[in-house]
Amino acid sequence: MTATTQQALPVASGRETAREVWRLSRGHRLRLAAVAGLGIVSAAVDLIGPVAAGFLVDRVQTGTAGLGTVLTVATTMAVAAVLGAAGTAATIVLATRAYHAILAALREQLVARALTLPQHRVERAGTGDLISRSSDDVTAVADAAPAVIPVVTVTAFTIVVSLGGLAALEWPYAAAFAVVLPVYVLAMRWYLRTGPPVYRAERAAMSARAQQILESQRGYATVLGFGLTEQRHRAVMAASWGVAVQSLRARTVQSMLNARLNVGECLSLAAVLVVGFVLIEGGTSTVGAATTAMLLVLRLLGPVNQLLFVIDTLQSALASLSRMIGVATIPADAAAGPSPAGAAAGPSPAPGAGTSVRLHEVAFSYDDGPLVLDAVTLDIGSGERVAVVGASGAGKTTLATVIAGIHPPDAGTVARPERTAVITQEVHVFAGSLRDNLTLAAPDATDREIEDAMETTGSAGLFDLLPDGLDSVVGAGGHPLTDAQAQQLALARLLLADPDLAILDEATAEAGSAHAGLLDRATDAALAGRTGLVIAHRLSQAAACDRIVVMEHGRITEEGTHDELLSAHGIYARLWEAWDSRRGSA
């Protein structure tokens, strides 16, 4: 596979795309064989019209055509037209069903694979890239169906059968048309050399635009808070103009291809007319045969132009298809990418007896930036609750993501339980029922278990606010939840999921001090009986933990209980004094 950048998600090569489409066609190949057979028969039936017209011209020229001849020819042409149209329609319907069935299977595979990609890989590639592949690219492939299917499944058969009919009629006519074919070949060679890079650039520009729009939407509060509206507007406009420029390039290529096809059409008609004149003058052909040849060529020119011209659409769809397959076929064992130099390869070693989490000499940096974690060694015992505190930028959240497996370490080893759950301060409420939101990680949970989890986390009061209880629709388009309610919901999810290790990364920071006590009690209930790692926003949370880890500049500088660290008069003691004084003054 190839990629536009070292960190970008992969793009499948032409061979890989063809191999994957062939694999996905399994179960539809009998239908595809029926498409081919029916398409050839329909194209052969359509030859009856030109042959009948040539026959009538010869009979008229010899004076042997009567009313019966005209009616017979007209009836034959009408029946052939109806049968040909019916066969063509059936061919398109069968091909469309197969096409969309294969596309649906690919879309499901793409979504399933995208949902299992490590977060660090998606972030480095840009979330907009993945969203573009699962939306814009899927739409491009689906929208290509009305233009591509009739051409590929019908006109291809028409070209083959019509060329055979020309050769059977008078080989010089077929030779005359064949002489002009290099014009089409040259047009295609030019287009295949020029078109694909233009369309790839267009799709890449769309990905960049999606990324800018997504960042502006996700960072809406930051944009408003720092007065960055104009700056973000310029960034989105610049990305949009990038799409416009690449789209204009693509349309220019399209127009240039159209001009080359028009030249080929004029030369084809002229060549057949000249050959017909020569053959009739020499007495080796008839006016009827020349008429049939011209009708066949006219019948050929449309499909030839359509087949070549639809390649414009096909190239764009293939570019999108390759991007989709590039993600859908990422091997599960390669999703996390190659192990960084010095990092442990393969699965993490199991922690020792009585230990739930073990980090040894762990280092991590974002891309080529400075170390965010530097030689971190930490053991967390089974059932122990550890808080991580420190100034902003100390590496607390990065430590949590490395322990959770979201980011692999650059060096060192990380061992953690297989059943690990993470709650961050950005709690998402999915559009759907309250029950669906709560059972995301525990689909077999009963209503009684759900109600117990809500009671334990103090969120049972939601039943009094929501009209339909667990069936009430929440999230977008439904009943809005406050920050505190959303965080209670997340803690109830945690209880239902029942992980061995729970990581709370400032999970109750967004609700504000008014609900601090309520959420602290909910957190205590959710962590009871399990190993917990708490990135503490409020030091009162840290004080309630079994052990506190203080971080500074990516290193662990202090460890101990709340009382031990206060007695040490170190960093934690100063942080506590500052926090306690602010709390007292408030």
Coordinates of C-alpha atoms in Angstrom, one line a residue:
M1 CA 0.0 0.0 0.0
T2 CA 1.0 3.6 -0.5
A3 CA 0.2 6.7 1.4
T4 CA 0.4 10.4 0.8
T5 CA 2.6 11.0 3.9
Q6 CA 4.4 8.9 6.3
Q7 CA 1.7 9.3 8.9
A8 CA -1.3 9.1 6.6
L9 CA -3.7 6.2 6.4
P10 CA -2.8 3.8 3.6
V11 CA -4.1 3.9 0.1
A12 CA -4.5 0.5 -1.7
S13 CA -2.7 0.0 -4.9
G14 CA -4.6 -1.0 -8.1
R15 CA -3.7 -4.7 -7.7
E16 CA -4.8 -4.7 -4.0
T17 CA -8.0 -2.9 -4.9
A18 CA -8.8 -5.5 -7.6
R19 CA -8.0 -8.4 -5.3
E20 CA -10.2 -7.0 -2.5
V21 CA -13.1 -6.3 -4.9
W22 CA -12.8 -9.9 -6.3
R23 CA -12.9 -11.3 -2.7
L24 CA -15.9 -9.2 -1.9
S25 CA -17.7 -10.4 -5.0
R26 CA -17.8 -13.9 -3.6
G27 CA -21.5 -14.9 -3.4
H28 CA -22.4 -12.5 -6.3
R29 CA -20.3 -14.2 -9.1
L30 CA -23.3 -16.1 -10.5
R31 CA -25.2 -12.9 -10.8
L32 CA -22.2 -11.3 -12.5
A33 CA -22.0 -14.2 -15.0
A34 CA -25.7 -13.6 -15.8
V35 CA -24.9 -9.9 -16.3
A36 CA -22.2 -10.8 -18.9
G37 CA -24.4 -13.3 -20.7
L38 CA -27.5 -11.2 -20.8
G39 CA -25.4 -8.1 -21.9
I40 CA -23.9 -9.9 -24.9
V41 CA -27.3 -11.3 -26.0
S42 CA -29.0 -7.8 -25.6
A43 CA -26.2 -6.2 -27.7
A44 CA -26.5 -8.9 -30.4
V45 CA -30.3 -8.3 -30.6
D46 CA -29.6 -4.6 -31.0
L47 CA -27.7 -5.4 -34.2
I48 CA -30.9 -6.4 -35.9
G49 CA -32.0 -2.8 -36.4
P50 CA -29.0 -1.7 -38.5
V51 CA -29.0 -4.9 -40.5
A52 CA -32.7 -4.6 -41.2
A53 CA -32.3 -1.0 -42.3
G54 CA -29.5 -2.0 -44.7
F55 CA -31.7 -4.8 -46.1
L56 CA -34.5 -2.4 -46.8
V57 CA -32.3 0.1 -48.5
D58 CA -31.0 -2.6 -50.9
R59 CA -34.6 -3.8 -51.7
V60 CA -35.7 -0.2 -52.4
Q61 CA -32.7 0.3 -54.6
T62 CA -33.5 -2.8 -56.7
G63 CA -37.2 -1.9 -56.8
T64 CA -38.3 -5.1 -55.0
A65 CA -39.5 -3.5 -51.8
G66 CA -43.2 -3.5 -51.2
L67 CA -45.6 -2.7 -48.4
G68 CA -45.1 -6.1 -46.9
T69 CA -41.3 -5.7 -47.0
V70 CA -41.6 -2.3 -45.2
L71 CA -44.0 -3.7 -42.6
T72 CA -41.8 -6.7 -42.0
V73 CA -38.7 -4.7 -41.5
A74 CA -40.5 -2.1 -39.3
T75 CA -42.0 -4.9 -37.2
T76 CA -38.6 -6.7 -36.9
M77 CA -36.9 -3.5 -35.9
A78 CA -39.6 -2.7 -33.3
V79 CA -39.5 -6.1 -31.7
A80 CA -35.6 -6.0 -31.7
A81 CA -35.7 -2.6 -30.0
V82 CA -38.1 -3.8 -27.3
L83 CA -36.2 -7.0 -26.6
G84 CA -32.9 -5.1 -26.6
A85 CA -34.2 -2.5 -24.2
A86 CA -35.7 -5.2 -21.9
G87 CA -32.4 -7.1 -21.9
T88 CA -30.4 -3.9 -21.3
A89 CA -32.7 -2.9 -18.4
A90 CA -32.4 -6.4 -16.9
T91 CA -28.6 -6.3 -17.3
I92 CA -28.4 -2.9 -15.5
V93 CA -30.7 -4.0 -12.7
L94 CA -28.6 -7.2 -12.1
A95 CA -25.3 -5.3 -12.2
T96 CA -26.6 -2.5 -9.9
R97 CA -27.7 -5.0 -7.3
A98 CA -24.3 -6.8 -7.4
Y99 CA -22.5 -3.4 -7.3
H100 CA -24.4 -2.1 -4.3
A101 CA -24.2 -5.4 -2.4
I102 CA -20.4 -5.4 -2.8
L103 CA -20.2 -1.7 -1.9
A104 CA -22.3 -2.4 1.2
A105 CA -20.0 -5.2 2.3
L106 CA -17.0 -2.9 1.8
R107 CA -18.6 -0.1 3.7
E108 CA -19.3 -2.4 6.6
Q109 CA -15.8 -3.6 6.6
L110 CA -14.4 -0.1 6.4
V111 CA -16.5 1.1 9.4
A112 CA -15.7 -2.0 11.4
R113 CA -11.9 -1.6 10.8
A114 CA -12.0 2.2 11.4
L115 CA -13.6 1.6 14.8
T116 CA -10.7 -0.7 15.9
L117 CA -7.9 1.6 14.7
P118 CA -5.7 2.8 17.5
Q119 CA -6.4 6.4 18.4
H120 CA -2.8 7.4 18.0
R121 CA -2.8 6.3 14.4
V122 CA -6.0 8.2 13.6
E123 CA -4.7 11.3 15.3
R124 CA -1.4 11.3 13.5
A125 CA -3.1 10.8 10.1
G126 CA -5.7 13.4 10.9
T127 CA -9.3 12.6 12.0
G128 CA -10.6 14.4 8.9
D129 CA -8.8 11.9 6.7
L130 CA -10.7 9.0 8.2
I131 CA -14.0 10.9 8.2
S132 CA -13.5 11.8 4.5
R133 CA -12.9 8.2 3.6
S134 CA -16.0 7.0 5.4
S135 CA -18.2 9.8 4.1
D136 CA -17.0 11.6 1.0
D137 CA -15.3 8.6 -0.5
V138 CA -18.2 6.3 0.1
T139 CA -20.5 8.9 -1.5
A140 CA -18.2 9.2 -4.5
V141 CA -18.2 5.5 -5.1
A142 CA -22.0 5.2 -4.6
D143 CA -22.8 8.2 -6.8
A144 CA -20.7 6.8 -9.6
A145 CA -23.1 3.9 -10.0
P146 CA -25.7 5.6 -12.3
A147 CA -22.9 6.7 -14.7
V148 CA -20.6 3.7 -14.5
I149 CA -22.9 0.7 -14.4
P150 CA -24.8 1.3 -17.7
V151 CA -21.5 2.0 -19.5
V152 CA -19.5 -0.9 -18.1
T153 CA -22.2 -3.5 -18.3
V154 CA -23.9 -2.5 -21.6
T155 CA -21.7 -0.4 -23.8
A156 CA -18.7 -2.6 -23.4
F157 CA -20.8 -5.5 -24.8
T158 CA -22.1 -3.3 -27.5
I159 CA -18.6 -2.3 -28.7
V160 CA -17.5 -6.0 -28.8
V161 CA -20.6 -7.2 -30.6
S162 CA -20.8 -4.2 -33.0
L163 CA -17.1 -4.6 -34.1
G164 CA -17.9 -8.3 -34.7
G165 CA -20.9 -7.3 -36.8
L166 CA -18.8 -4.8 -38.8
A167 CA -16.2 -7.5 -39.6
A168 CA -18.9 -10.0 -40.6
L169 CA -20.6 -7.4 -42.9
E170 CA -17.5 -6.3 -44.8
W171 CA -14.1 -6.5 -43.3
P172 CA -12.9 -3.2 -44.9
Y173 CA -15.5 -1.3 -42.8
A174 CA -14.1 -2.8 -39.6
A175 CA -10.6 -2.1 -40.8
A176 CA -11.6 1.6 -41.5
F177 CA -12.8 1.9 -38.0
A178 CA -9.8 0.1 -36.6
V179 CA -7.5 2.6 -38.3
V180 CA -9.0 5.4 -36.2
L181 CA -8.7 3.4 -32.9
P182 CA -5.2 4.7 -32.2
V183 CA -6.8 8.2 -31.7
Y184 CA -8.8 6.7 -28.9
V185 CA -5.8 4.8 -27.6
L186 CA -3.7 8.0 -27.5
A187 CA -6.5 9.8 -25.8
M188 CA -6.8 7.1 -23.2
R189 CA -3.0 7.0 -22.6
W190 CA -3.0 10.8 -22.1
Y191 CA -5.9 10.6 -19.7
L192 CA -4.6 7.7 -17.7
R193 CA -1.3 9.5 -17.3
T194 CA -2.9 12.9 -16.4
G195 CA -6.2 12.1 -14.7
P196 CA -5.3 9.9 -11.7
P197 CA -2.9 12.3 -10.0
V198 CA -5.4 15.1 -10.4
Y199 CA -8.2 13.1 -8.8
R200 CA -6.0 11.9 -6.0
A201 CA -5.1 15.5 -5.3
E202 CA -8.8 16.5 -5.4
R203 CA -9.6 13.8 -2.8
A204 CA -6.6 14.8 -0.6
A205 CA -7.8 18.4 -0.7
M206 CA -11.3 17.3 0.4
S207 CA -9.7 15.4 3.3
A208 CA -7.7 18.5 4.3
R209 CA -10.9 20.6 4.2
A210 CA -12.8 18.0 6.3
Q211 CA -10.0 18.2 8.9
Q212 CA -10.2 22.0 9.1
I213 CA -14.0 22.0 9.5
L214 CA -13.8 19.2 12.1
E215 CA -11.2 21.0 14.1
S216 CA -13.2 24.3 14.0
Q217 CA -16.3 22.4 15.2
R218 CA -14.6 20.4 17.9
G219 CA -12.7 23.5 19.2
Y220 CA -15.7 25.8 19.0
A221 CA -15.4 26.9 22.7
T222 CA -11.7 27.5 22.3
V223 CA -12.3 29.5 19.1
L224 CA -14.8 31.7 20.8
G225 CA -12.8 32.0 24.0
F226 CA -9.6 33.2 22.3
G227 CA -11.3 35.2 19.6
L228 CA -10.0 32.9 16.8
T229 CA -13.1 33.1 14.7
E230 CA -11.5 35.0 11.9
Q231 CA -8.4 32.9 11.9
R232 CA -10.4 29.6 11.8
H233 CA -12.6 31.1 9.0
R234 CA -9.5 31.9 6.9
A235 CA -8.1 28.3 7.5
V236 CA -11.4 26.8 6.4
M237 CA -11.7 29.1 3.4
A238 CA -8.1 28.3 2.4
A239 CA -8.8 24.6 2.5
S240 CA -12.1 25.1 0.6
W241 CA -10.3 27.1 -2.1
G242 CA -7.8 24.2 -2.3
V243 CA -10.7 21.9 -3.1
A244 CA -12.0 24.4 -5.7
V245 CA -8.6 24.7 -7.4
Q246 CA -8.2 20.9 -7.6
S247 CA -11.8 20.5 -8.8
L248 CA -11.2 23.0 -11.6
R249 CA -8.1 21.0 -12.6
A250 CA -10.2 17.9 -12.7
R251 CA -12.9 19.5 -14.9
T252 CA -10.2 20.9 -17.2
V253 CA -8.9 17.4 -17.7
Q254 CA -12.4 16.3 -18.4
S255 CA -12.9 18.9 -21.1
M256 CA -9.6 18.1 -22.8
L257 CA -10.6 14.4 -22.9
N258 CA -14.0 15.4 -24.5
A259 CA -12.1 17.3 -27.2
R260 CA -10.0 14.3 -28.1
L261 CA -13.1 12.1 -28.3
N262 CA -14.8 14.5 -30.7
V263 CA -11.7 14.3 -33.0
G264 CA -11.9 10.5 -32.9
E265 CA -15.6 10.6 -33.7
C266 CA -15.2 12.8 -36.8
L267 CA -12.3 10.7 -38.1
S268 CA -14.3 7.4 -37.6
L269 CA -17.3 8.7 -39.6
A270 CA -15.1 10.1 -42.4
A271 CA -13.1 6.8 -42.7
V272 CA -16.2 4.6 -43.0
L273 CA -17.8 7.0 -45.6
V274 CA -14.6 7.0 -47.7
V275 CA -14.3 3.2 -47.6
G276 CA -18.0 2.8 -48.4
F277 CA -17.7 5.1 -51.4
V278 CA -14.7 3.2 -52.7
L279 CA -16.4 -0.2 -52.2
I280 CA -19.6 0.8 -53.8
E281 CA -17.7 2.4 -56.7
G282 CA -15.8 -0.8 -57.2
G283 CA -18.9 -2.9 -57.1
T284 CA -17.8 -4.9 -54.0
S285 CA -20.4 -3.5 -51.7
T286 CA -23.9 -2.2 -51.8
V287 CA -25.6 1.0 -50.6
G288 CA -27.5 -1.1 -48.1
A289 CA -24.3 -2.6 -46.7
A290 CA -22.7 0.9 -46.5
T291 CA -25.9 2.1 -44.7
T292 CA -25.6 -0.8 -42.2
A293 CA -21.9 0.0 -41.7
M294 CA -22.6 3.6 -41.0
L295 CA -25.4 2.8 -38.6
L296 CA -23.2 0.3 -36.8
V297 CA -20.4 2.9 -36.6
L298 CA -22.8 5.6 -35.3
R299 CA -24.0 3.0 -32.8
L300 CA -20.4 2.3 -31.8
L301 CA -19.4 6.0 -31.4
G302 CA -21.8 6.6 -28.6
P303 CA -20.7 3.7 -26.5
V304 CA -17.0 4.3 -27.3
N305 CA -17.3 7.9 -26.2
Q306 CA -19.3 7.0 -23.2
L307 CA -16.9 4.3 -22.1
L308 CA -13.9 6.6 -22.5
F309 CA -15.7 9.6 -21.0
V310 CA -17.0 7.7 -18.0
I311 CA -13.5 6.8 -17.2
D312 CA -13.4 10.4 -15.9
T313 CA -16.0 9.4 -13.3
L314 CA -14.5 6.0 -12.9
Q315 CA -11.1 7.3 -12.1
S316 CA -12.5 9.5 -9.3
A317 CA -14.5 6.6 -8.0
L318 CA -11.5 4.3 -8.1
A319 CA -9.4 6.9 -6.2
S320 CA -12.0 6.9 -3.5
L321 CA -12.3 3.1 -3.6
S322 CA -8.6 2.7 -3.2
R323 CA -8.7 5.0 -0.1
M324 CA -11.6 3.0 1.4
I325 CA -9.9 -0.3 0.8
G326 CA -6.7 1.1 2.1
V327 CA -8.3 1.4 5.6
A328 CA -10.6 -1.6 5.3
T329 CA -7.7 -4.0 4.7
I330 CA -5.3 -2.7 7.4
P331 CA -4.2 -5.9 9.1
A332 CA -5.3 -6.2 12.7
D333 CA -1.7 -6.9 13.8
A334 CA -0.3 -4.0 11.8
A335 CA -2.9 -1.4 13.0
A336 CA -0.6 0.0 15.7
G337 CA 2.2 0.3 13.2
P338 CA 5.8 -0.8 13.7
S339 CA 7.2 -0.8 17.2
P340 CA 9.3 2.3 17.8
A341 CA 13.0 1.7 18.4
G342 CA 13.6 0.4 21.9
A343 CA 9.9 -0.4 22.6
A344 CA 8.8 -3.8 23.5
A345 CA 7.5 -5.8 20.5
G346 CA 4.5 -8.0 20.7
P347 CA 1.9 -8.2 23.5
S348 CA 2.7 -6.5 26.8
P349 CA 4.0 -8.9 29.5
A350 CA 1.5 -9.8 32.2
P351 CA 1.9 -7.9 35.5
G352 CA 3.2 -10.0 38.4
A353 CA 1.0 -11.5 41.1
G354 CA -0.8 -8.8 43.0
T355 CA 0.1 -6.1 40.4
S356 CA -2.4 -4.7 37.9
V357 CA -0.3 -2.2 36.0
R358 CA 3.4 -2.2 35.5
L359 CA 5.5 0.4 33.6
H360 CA 9.2 0.1 33.2
E361 CA 11.4 2.8 31.9
V362 CA 8.6 4.2 29.6
A363 CA 9.4 7.0 27.2
F364 CA 7.0 8.8 24.8
S365 CA 7.0 11.8 22.6
Y366 CA 4.5 13.1 20.0
D367 CA 6.0 12.6 16.5
D368 CA 9.5 14.1 16.6
G369 CA 8.8 16.4 19.5
P370 CA 10.5 16.5 22.9
L371 CA 9.9 13.7 25.4
V372 CA 6.6 14.0 27.2
L373 CA 7.3 10.9 29.3
D374 CA 10.9 10.2 30.4
A375 CA 12.0 6.9 31.9
V376 CA 8.7 6.4 33.9
T377 CA 8.6 3.4 36.1
L378 CA 5.4 2.7 38.0
D379 CA 3.6 -0.3 39.6
I380 CA -0.1 -0.2 40.6
G381 CA -1.3 -3.1 42.7
S382 CA -4.6 -5.0 42.1
G383 CA -7.4 -3.1 43.6
E384 CA -5.2 0.0 44.4
R385 CA -6.4 3.5 43.6
V386 CA -3.6 5.8 42.4
A387 CA -4.0 9.5 41.7
V388 CA -1.7 11.4 39.3
V389 CA -1.2 15.1 39.9
G390 CA 1.0 17.8 38.6
A391 CA 1.1 21.1 36.8
S392 CA -0.4 21.5 33.3
G393 CA 2.0 19.9 30.8
A394 CA 3.6 17.6 33.3
G395 CA 2.6 14.5 31.3
K396 CA -0.4 13.3 33.3
T397 CA -2.8 12.7 30.4
T398 CA -0.1 11.2 28.3
L399 CA 0.7 8.8 31.0
A400 CA -3.0 7.8 31.1
T401 CA -3.1 7.2 27.3
V402 CA 0.0 5.2 27.3
I403 CA -1.3 3.0 30.2
A404 CA -4.6 2.6 28.4
G405 CA -2.8 1.5 25.2
I406 CA -4.1 4.5 23.1
H407 CA -0.5 5.5 22.5
P408 CA 2.3 2.9 22.3
P409 CA 5.5 3.8 24.2
D410 CA 8.6 4.9 22.3
A411 CA 10.7 2.8 24.7
G412 CA 10.1 0.6 27.7
T413 CA 7.3 -1.8 28.5
V414 CA 3.7 -1.4 29.6
A415 CA 1.6 -4.2 31.2
R416 CA -2.1 -3.7 32.0
P417 CA -5.2 -5.8 32.3
E418 CA -7.0 -6.8 29.1
R419 CA -10.2 -5.3 30.4
T420 CA -9.4 -1.6 30.7
A421 CA -11.8 1.3 30.4
V422 CA -11.1 5.0 30.1
I423 CA -13.3 8.0 30.9
T424 CA -12.1 11.4 29.9
Q425 CA -13.6 14.9 30.7
E426 CA -15.1 14.9 27.2
V427 CA -18.0 12.6 27.8
H428 CA -20.1 11.9 24.7
V429 CA -23.8 11.2 24.8
F430 CA -24.8 9.2 21.8
A431 CA -28.1 10.0 20.0
G432 CA -30.4 7.2 21.1
S433 CA -32.2 5.9 24.2
L434 CA -30.8 6.2 27.7
R435 CA -30.6 2.4 27.8
D436 CA -28.6 2.2 24.6
N437 CA -26.1 4.8 26.0
L438 CA -25.7 2.8 29.2
T439 CA -25.3 -0.6 27.6
L440 CA -22.7 0.3 25.0
A441 CA -20.0 -1.7 26.7
A442 CA -22.4 -4.2 28.4
P443 CA -25.1 -5.1 25.8
D444 CA -26.4 -8.0 27.9
A445 CA -27.1 -5.8 30.9
T446 CA -30.6 -6.1 32.3
D447 CA -32.8 -3.2 33.3
R448 CA -32.4 -4.1 36.9
E449 CA -28.6 -4.0 36.5
I450 CA -28.8 -0.6 34.7
E451 CA -31.0 0.9 37.5
D452 CA -28.6 -0.4 40.2
A453 CA -25.7 1.2 38.4
M454 CA -27.5 4.5 38.1
E455 CA -28.5 4.3 41.8
T456 CA -24.9 3.6 42.8
T457 CA -23.6 6.6 40.8
G458 CA -26.3 8.9 42.0
S459 CA -27.9 9.3 38.6
A460 CA -31.2 7.6 39.4
G461 CA -32.8 11.0 39.6
L462 CA -32.7 11.1 35.8
F463 CA -35.7 8.8 35.8
D464 CA -37.7 11.7 37.3
L465 CA -36.6 14.1 34.6
L466 CA -37.0 11.9 31.6
P467 CA -40.5 11.1 30.3
D468 CA -39.9 7.5 29.2
G469 CA -37.4 6.3 31.7
L470 CA -34.7 4.1 30.0
D471 CA -36.5 4.5 26.7
S472 CA -36.1 8.3 26.7
V473 CA -34.1 9.6 23.8
V474 CA -31.1 11.6 24.8
G475 CA -28.2 13.2 22.9
A476 CA -28.6 15.1 19.6
G477 CA -32.3 15.6 18.9
G478 CA -33.3 14.2 22.3
H479 CA -33.4 15.3 25.9
P480 CA -30.3 17.3 26.6
L481 CA -28.1 16.3 29.6
T482 CA -26.1 18.6 31.7
D483 CA -22.3 18.1 32.1
A484 CA -22.8 16.5 35.5
Q485 CA -25.5 14.2 34.2
A486 CA -23.4 13.1 31.3
Q487 CA -20.5 12.3 33.6
Q488 CA -22.8 10.4 35.9
L489 CA -23.9 8.4 32.9
A490 CA -20.3 7.7 32.0
L491 CA -19.6 6.4 35.5
A492 CA -22.7 4.2 35.3
R493 CA -21.4 2.8 32.0
L494 CA -18.2 2.0 33.8
L495 CA -20.0 0.1 36.5
L496 CA -21.9 -1.9 33.9
A497 CA -18.7 -2.6 31.8
D498 CA -17.0 -3.9 35.0
P499 CA -13.4 -3.5 33.9
D500 CA -10.4 -4.7 35.9
L501 CA -8.7 -1.3 35.4
A502 CA -10.5 2.1 35.3
I503 CA -8.7 5.2 34.1
L504 CA -10.4 8.5 34.9
D505 CA -8.6 11.4 33.1
E506 CA -10.2 14.4 34.8
A507 CA -13.5 12.7 34.2
T508 CA -15.4 14.9 36.5
A509 CA -13.7 18.2 35.7
E510 CA -16.3 19.7 33.4
A511 CA -19.3 19.7 35.8
G512 CA -18.0 22.5 38.0
S513 CA -17.7 22.9 41.7
A514 CA -21.4 22.9 42.3
H515 CA -21.6 19.1 41.6
A516 CA -18.1 18.2 42.8
G517 CA -19.2 16.4 45.9
L518 CA -21.9 14.4 44.1
L519 CA -19.4 13.4 41.3
D520 CA -16.7 12.5 43.8
R521 CA -19.1 10.1 45.6
A522 CA -20.1 8.7 42.2
T523 CA -16.5 8.2 41.3
D524 CA -15.8 6.4 44.7
A525 CA -18.7 4.1 44.0
A526 CA -17.6 3.3 40.4
L527 CA -14.0 2.5 41.5
A528 CA -14.9 0.4 44.5
G529 CA -13.3 -3.0 44.2
R530 CA -11.3 -2.4 41.1
T531 CA -7.9 -0.9 40.2
G532 CA -8.2 2.8 39.5
L533 CA -5.9 5.4 38.0
V534 CA -7.2 9.0 38.5
I535 CA -5.8 12.0 36.8
A536 CA -7.0 14.4 39.5
H537 CA -8.5 17.8 38.6
R538 CA -9.3 18.5 42.2
L539 CA -6.8 17.6 44.9
S540 CA -9.6 16.4 47.1
Q541 CA -9.9 13.5 44.7
A542 CA -6.2 12.7 45.0
A543 CA -6.4 12.9 48.8
A544 CA -9.0 10.1 48.8
C545 CA -6.8 7.7 46.8
D546 CA -4.6 5.0 48.3
R547 CA -1.4 6.5 46.7
I548 CA -0.5 9.8 44.9
V549 CA 2.0 10.1 42.1
V550 CA 3.4 13.6 41.4
M551 CA 4.7 14.3 37.9
E552 CA 6.9 17.1 36.7
H553 CA 8.4 17.5 33.2
G554 CA 7.4 13.9 32.2
R555 CA 9.0 12.3 35.2
I556 CA 7.6 11.0 38.5
T557 CA 9.1 13.1 41.2
E558 CA 7.1 12.1 44.3
E559 CA 5.1 9.1 45.5
G560 CA 3.2 8.4 48.6
T561 CA 0.0 8.8 50.5
H562 CA -1.6 12.2 51.0
D563 CA -0.3 12.5 54.6
E564 CA 3.2 11.3 53.6
L565 CA 3.5 13.9 50.8
L566 CA 2.2 16.7 53.0
S567 CA 4.9 15.8 55.6
A568 CA 7.6 15.8 52.9
H569 CA 6.9 19.5 52.2
G570 CA 7.7 18.9 48.5
I571 CA 5.8 19.7 45.2
Y572 CA 2.5 18.1 46.3
A573 CA 2.5 20.0 49.6
R574 CA 2.9 23.3 47.7
L575 CA 0.2 22.3 45.3
W576 CA -2.1 21.3 48.2
E577 CA -1.5 24.6 50.0
A578 CA -2.3 26.6 46.9
W579 CA -5.4 24.6 46.1
D580 CA -6.6 24.7 49.7
S581 CA -6.2 28.4 49.9
R582 CA -8.2 29.0 46.7
R583 CA -10.9 26.7 48.0
G584 CA -11.0 28.6 51.3
S585 CA -11.2 32.0 49.6
A586 CA -14.0 30.8 47.3

